[in-house]
Amino acid sequence: ILNVEQSPQSLHVQEGDSTNFTCSFPSSNFYALHWYRWETAKSPEALFVMTLNGDEKKKGRISATLNTKEGYSYLYIKGSQPEDSATYLCANAPNSGNTPLVFGKGTRLSVIA
Amino acid sequence: DAGVIQSPRHEVTEMGQEVTLRCKPISGHDYLFWYRQTMMRGLELLIYFNNNVPIDDSGMPEDRFSAKMPNASFSTLKIQPSEPRDSAVYFCASTSHLRGTDTQYFGPGTRLTVL
C-alpha cells in the first residue's frame, strides 16, 4: 500500500448501532497515524494521534486502535448517535516525521435516528 | 484563540473569473497548509509554507493556481482564471511544528462553486 486508504467510503447506520471503519497505510513508511472528524460546514477536528503498535486511544464513545506492523488502524464508535454523522479522515505522517500528513479520502458516516 | 480563520466561507463565481481565498493561521504557528477537498480525490495538499516561505508547491494543479504568504498572519490562494473543475472545498490549516505527531488545526473551509 503506497497511499492511505479508508474503507468503506460511506456508511449508514441506525442510531444505537456500533460501527467501525478501517484506515490502511504503508507500514514501511510510518511515523504517526492521525484521525480527524469533519462535520460539513465546520473545521475538521483532531480526534487521536497514535504512534506505537498496539496503541489504543479512547474519547467518549469513540476509540481507535493501531497496528503498525500490518499497516492499519480501526476507528470504533459505540452506540452511534445522529451527532456522530460526519466524515472521518485518517492521515499518515511518513517516516521522516517532518513532512506533511498524507490523508485518506475519508469514511462518510450517516447515523439515522 | 480564534482558531484558523478563512474567508469567504462560500464563493460562487463564473468560469474565467479570478478567485482569491484568504487564511489567517493560529498566532505562533510556523506552518501553513492549503488543501483541496473533493469527493473524488479526498483531501489533497496543494502547498505549504514554513515561516512564510513556500516549501512544497508540487500539489498545485497548474499555473492558474498561486499562493502567497506575505506575513505570518495572512495567506492567500488565488485561482485565475477559474474553471468549473476547481469547484471544491478549500481548507487552510496551521501547526507549530512538523514532527509527525503534531496536530494540524484546520479552518472551516471555503466552499467554491465555479459555474
Tab-separated table of C-alpha atoms in Angstrom:
chain	number	residue	atom	x	y	z
A	1	ILE	CA	0.000	0.000	0.000
A	2	LEU	CA	1.564	3.253	-1.110
A	3	ASN	CA	-1.178	5.631	-0.094
A	4	VAL	CA	-3.584	5.982	2.780
A	5	GLU	CA	-6.777	4.107	2.056
A	6	GLN	CA	-10.017	4.179	4.001
A	7	SER	CA	-12.976	1.857	3.863
A	8	PRO	CA	-15.824	1.911	3.498
A	9	GLN	CA	-16.241	5.141	1.549
A	10	SER	CA	-19.623	5.705	3.175
A	11	LEU	CA	-21.707	4.061	5.832
A	12	HIS	CA	-25.288	4.362	7.055
A	13	VAL	CA	-26.164	3.014	10.498
A	14	GLN	CA	-29.143	3.193	12.804
A	15	GLU	CA	-28.997	5.196	15.999
A	16	GLY	CA	-27.680	2.981	18.772
A	17	ASP	CA	-25.695	0.672	16.490
A	18	SER	CA	-21.970	0.327	16.966
A	19	THR	CA	-19.771	0.642	13.934
A	20	ASN	CA	-16.175	0.619	12.817
A	21	PHE	CA	-14.114	1.540	9.803
A	22	THR	CA	-10.599	0.995	8.557
A	23	CYS	CA	-7.572	3.049	7.625
A	24	SER	CA	-4.679	1.350	5.796
A	25	PHE	CA	-1.271	2.951	5.442
A	26	PRO	CA	2.201	1.895	4.277
A	27	SER	CA	3.760	0.097	7.249
A	28	SER	CA	7.228	0.693	5.778
A	29	ASN	CA	6.744	4.444	5.741
A	30	PHE	CA	5.077	5.272	9.026
A	31	TYR	CA	5.760	7.694	11.857
A	32	ALA	CA	2.341	8.529	13.294
A	33	LEU	CA	-1.326	7.999	12.493
A	34	HIS	CA	-3.917	10.739	12.930
A	35	TRP	CA	-7.708	10.567	12.981
A	36	TYR	CA	-9.831	13.639	12.281
A	37	ARG	CA	-13.560	14.216	12.345
A	38	TRP	CA	-15.142	16.586	9.824
A	39	GLU	CA	-18.718	17.786	10.058
A	40	THR	CA	-19.929	19.592	6.968
A	41	ALA	CA	-19.552	23.380	7.227
A	42	LYS	CA	-17.216	23.032	10.199
A	43	SER	CA	-13.464	22.696	10.653
A	44	PRO	CA	-12.022	19.176	10.675
A	45	GLU	CA	-11.048	18.476	14.277
A	46	ALA	CA	-8.372	16.155	15.582
A	47	LEU	CA	-9.509	13.018	17.405
A	48	PHE	CA	-6.390	10.944	18.004
A	49	VAL	CA	-2.677	10.704	17.278
A	50	MET	CA	-1.090	7.287	17.649
A	51	THR	CA	2.456	6.094	17.165
A	52	LEU	CA	3.010	2.755	18.894
A	53	ASN	CA	1.995	-0.673	17.653
A	54	GLY	CA	-0.930	-1.864	19.726
A	55	ASP	CA	-1.834	1.665	20.779
A	56	GLU	CA	-5.447	2.201	21.714
A	57	LYS	CA	-6.984	5.620	22.298
A	58	LYS	CA	-10.464	6.499	23.530
A	59	LYS	CA	-12.577	9.644	23.635
A	60	GLY	CA	-16.093	9.080	24.935
A	61	ARG	CA	-17.813	6.551	22.674
A	62	ILE	CA	-15.081	6.732	20.034
A	63	SER	CA	-11.933	4.636	20.174
A	64	ALA	CA	-9.117	3.747	17.813
A	65	THR	CA	-6.517	1.010	17.564
A	66	LEU	CA	-3.237	0.846	15.683
A	67	ASN	CA	-1.291	-1.985	14.058
A	68	THR	CA	1.937	-0.588	12.643
A	69	LYS	CA	3.320	-3.961	11.523
A	70	GLU	CA	0.473	-4.659	9.125
A	71	GLY	CA	-0.333	-1.012	8.475
A	72	TYR	CA	-3.890	-0.450	9.626
A	73	SER	CA	-5.960	1.396	12.182
A	74	TYR	CA	-9.577	0.878	13.181
A	75	LEU	CA	-11.938	3.557	14.428
A	76	TYR	CA	-14.845	2.326	16.543
A	77	ILE	CA	-17.994	4.186	17.526
A	78	LYS	CA	-20.103	2.592	20.227
A	79	GLY	CA	-23.823	3.314	20.287
A	80	SER	CA	-23.854	5.709	17.324
A	81	GLN	CA	-25.811	8.944	17.707
A	82	PRO	CA	-27.028	11.323	14.982
A	83	GLU	CA	-24.412	13.852	16.112
A	84	ASP	CA	-21.717	11.314	15.132
A	85	SER	CA	-22.648	11.871	11.483
A	86	ALA	CA	-19.514	13.225	9.856
A	87	THR	CA	-16.621	12.306	7.608
A	88	TYR	CA	-13.812	10.568	9.473
A	89	LEU	CA	-10.370	11.179	7.980
A	90	CYS	CA	-7.195	9.363	8.781
A	91	ALA	CA	-3.727	10.632	7.930
A	92	ASN	CA	-0.274	9.102	7.954
A	93	ALA	CA	2.799	11.035	8.982
A	94	PRO	CA	5.550	9.393	6.908
A	95	ASN	CA	8.826	8.008	8.229
A	96	SER	CA	10.800	11.163	8.483
A	97	GLY	CA	8.133	12.753	10.622
A	98	ASN	CA	8.924	16.174	9.243
A	99	THR	CA	6.730	16.170	6.162
A	100	PRO	CA	3.045	16.978	5.830
A	101	LEU	CA	0.368	14.463	6.653
A	102	VAL	CA	-0.949	12.222	3.886
A	103	PHE	CA	-4.724	11.949	4.155
A	104	GLY	CA	-7.103	9.227	3.075
A	105	LYS	CA	-10.349	10.057	1.292
A	106	GLY	CA	-12.391	9.573	4.430
A	107	THR	CA	-15.348	7.483	5.534
A	108	ARG	CA	-18.630	9.357	5.480
A	109	LEU	CA	-20.859	8.173	8.343
A	110	SER	CA	-24.577	8.874	8.477
A	111	VAL	CA	-26.438	7.900	11.652
A	112	ILE	CA	-30.166	7.597	11.123
A	113	ALA	CA	-32.420	8.405	14.063
B	1	ASP	CA	-7.649	31.659	20.402
B	2	ALA	CA	-9.979	32.148	17.438
B	3	GLY	CA	-8.540	29.221	15.533
B	4	VAL	CA	-7.714	29.281	11.849
B	5	ILE	CA	-9.872	31.829	10.064
B	6	GLN	CA	-10.832	31.552	6.412
B	7	SER	CA	-12.782	33.854	4.175
B	8	PRO	CA	-15.045	33.829	2.371
B	9	ARG	CA	-16.950	30.793	3.630
B	10	HIS	CA	-18.767	30.420	0.338
B	11	GLU	CA	-17.866	31.704	-3.093
B	12	VAL	CA	-19.867	31.337	-6.277
B	13	THR	CA	-18.267	32.663	-9.415
B	14	GLU	CA	-18.393	32.258	-13.142
B	15	MET	CA	-15.833	30.471	-15.226
B	16	GLY	CA	-12.945	32.720	-16.146
B	17	GLN	CA	-13.176	34.939	-13.102
B	18	GLU	CA	-10.396	35.394	-10.586
B	19	VAL	CA	-10.972	33.919	-7.132
B	20	THR	CA	-8.994	34.802	-4.010
B	21	LEU	CA	-9.260	32.744	-0.856
B	22	ARG	CA	-7.879	34.069	2.424
B	23	CYS	CA	-6.488	32.480	5.550
B	24	LYS	CA	-5.323	33.672	8.940
B	25	PRO	CA	-3.414	30.945	10.799
B	26	ILE	CA	-3.275	30.499	14.549
B	27	SER	CA	-0.873	33.002	16.053
B	28	GLY	CA	2.541	31.489	16.671
B	29	HIS	CA	2.140	28.666	14.195
B	30	ASP	CA	5.063	28.467	11.781
B	31	TYR	CA	3.493	26.145	9.218
B	32	LEU	CA	0.538	26.865	6.975
B	33	PHE	CA	-1.103	24.413	4.575
B	34	TRP	CA	-3.625	24.799	1.763
B	35	TYR	CA	-5.762	21.742	0.948
B	36	ARG	CA	-8.494	20.994	-1.558
B	37	GLN	CA	-11.288	18.555	-0.658
B	38	THR	CA	-13.323	16.763	-3.343
B	39	MET	CA	-15.343	13.566	-3.281
B	40	MET	CA	-13.202	12.027	-5.989
B	41	ARG	CA	-9.740	12.838	-4.673
B	42	GLY	CA	-10.279	13.422	-0.961
B	43	LEU	CA	-8.089	15.916	0.857
B	44	GLU	CA	-5.198	16.975	-1.385
B	45	LEU	CA	-2.307	19.094	-0.177
B	46	LEU	CA	-1.772	21.976	-2.589
B	47	ILE	CA	1.094	23.891	-0.972
B	48	TYR	CA	2.621	24.533	2.414
B	49	PHE	CA	4.673	27.318	3.950
B	50	ASN	CA	7.211	27.422	6.750
B	51	ASN	CA	7.890	30.831	8.264
B	52	ASN	CA	6.115	32.443	5.302
B	53	VAL	CA	8.323	30.653	2.745
B	54	PRO	CA	6.736	28.169	0.305
B	55	ILE	CA	8.317	24.774	0.908
B	56	ASP	CA	6.454	22.444	-1.430
B	57	ASP	CA	4.010	23.516	-4.116
B	58	SER	CA	4.050	20.253	-6.056
B	59	GLY	CA	0.359	19.757	-5.298
B	60	MET	CA	-0.719	22.938	-7.041
B	61	PRO	CA	-2.752	21.705	-10.016
B	62	GLU	CA	-1.489	24.117	-12.637
B	63	ASP	CA	-0.314	27.627	-13.303
B	64	ARG	CA	-3.776	29.006	-12.734
B	65	PHE	CA	-3.222	28.451	-9.014
B	66	SER	CA	-0.912	30.628	-6.937
B	67	ALA	CA	-0.414	31.111	-3.212
B	68	LYS	CA	1.318	33.763	-1.168
B	69	MET	CA	2.111	34.360	2.471
B	70	PRO	CA	3.234	37.975	2.829
B	71	ASN	CA	3.441	37.753	6.621
B	72	ALA	CA	2.981	35.315	9.480
B	73	SER	CA	-0.695	36.087	9.923
B	74	PHE	CA	-2.041	36.031	6.377
B	75	SER	CA	-2.041	33.842	3.299
B	76	THR	CA	-3.951	33.837	0.023
B	77	LEU	CA	-4.738	31.212	-2.570
B	78	LYS	CA	-5.630	32.639	-5.945
B	79	ILE	CA	-7.176	30.932	-8.957
B	80	GLN	CA	-7.027	32.837	-12.223
B	81	PRO	CA	-8.874	32.060	-14.412
B	82	SER	CA	-11.241	29.782	-12.531
B	83	GLU	CA	-12.819	26.715	-14.163
B	84	PRO	CA	-15.805	24.544	-13.159
B	85	ARG	CA	-13.453	21.688	-12.200
B	86	ASP	CA	-11.996	23.928	-9.494
B	87	SER	CA	-15.246	23.615	-7.551
B	88	ALA	CA	-14.336	22.129	-4.164
B	89	VAL	CA	-13.885	22.956	-0.503
B	90	TYR	CA	-10.555	24.640	0.128
B	91	PHE	CA	-9.087	24.284	3.603
B	92	CYS	CA	-6.314	26.158	5.283
B	93	ALA	CA	-4.534	24.566	8.252
B	94	SER	CA	-1.684	25.550	10.536
B	95	THR	CA	0.614	23.918	13.052
B	96	SER	CA	3.501	24.970	15.251
B	97	HIS	CA	5.901	22.183	14.262
B	98	LEU	CA	6.133	19.437	11.673
B	99	ARG	CA	7.145	16.487	13.822
B	100	GLY	CA	4.695	13.856	12.673
B	101	THR	CA	2.789	13.827	15.939
B	102	ASP	CA	1.820	17.479	15.767
B	103	THR	CA	-1.847	18.181	15.169
B	104	GLN	CA	-2.811	20.326	12.227
B	105	TYR	CA	-5.560	22.827	13.017
B	106	PHE	CA	-7.995	23.427	10.217
B	107	GLY	CA	-10.125	26.389	9.294
B	108	PRO	CA	-13.802	25.917	8.375
B	109	GLY	CA	-13.016	25.908	4.672
B	110	THR	CA	-14.183	27.925	1.682
B	111	ARG	CA	-16.765	26.198	-0.484
B	112	LEU	CA	-16.044	27.312	-4.045
B	113	THR	CA	-18.508	26.852	-6.860
B	114	VAL	CA	-17.442	27.810	-10.362
B	115	LEU	CA	-20.329	27.950	-12.820
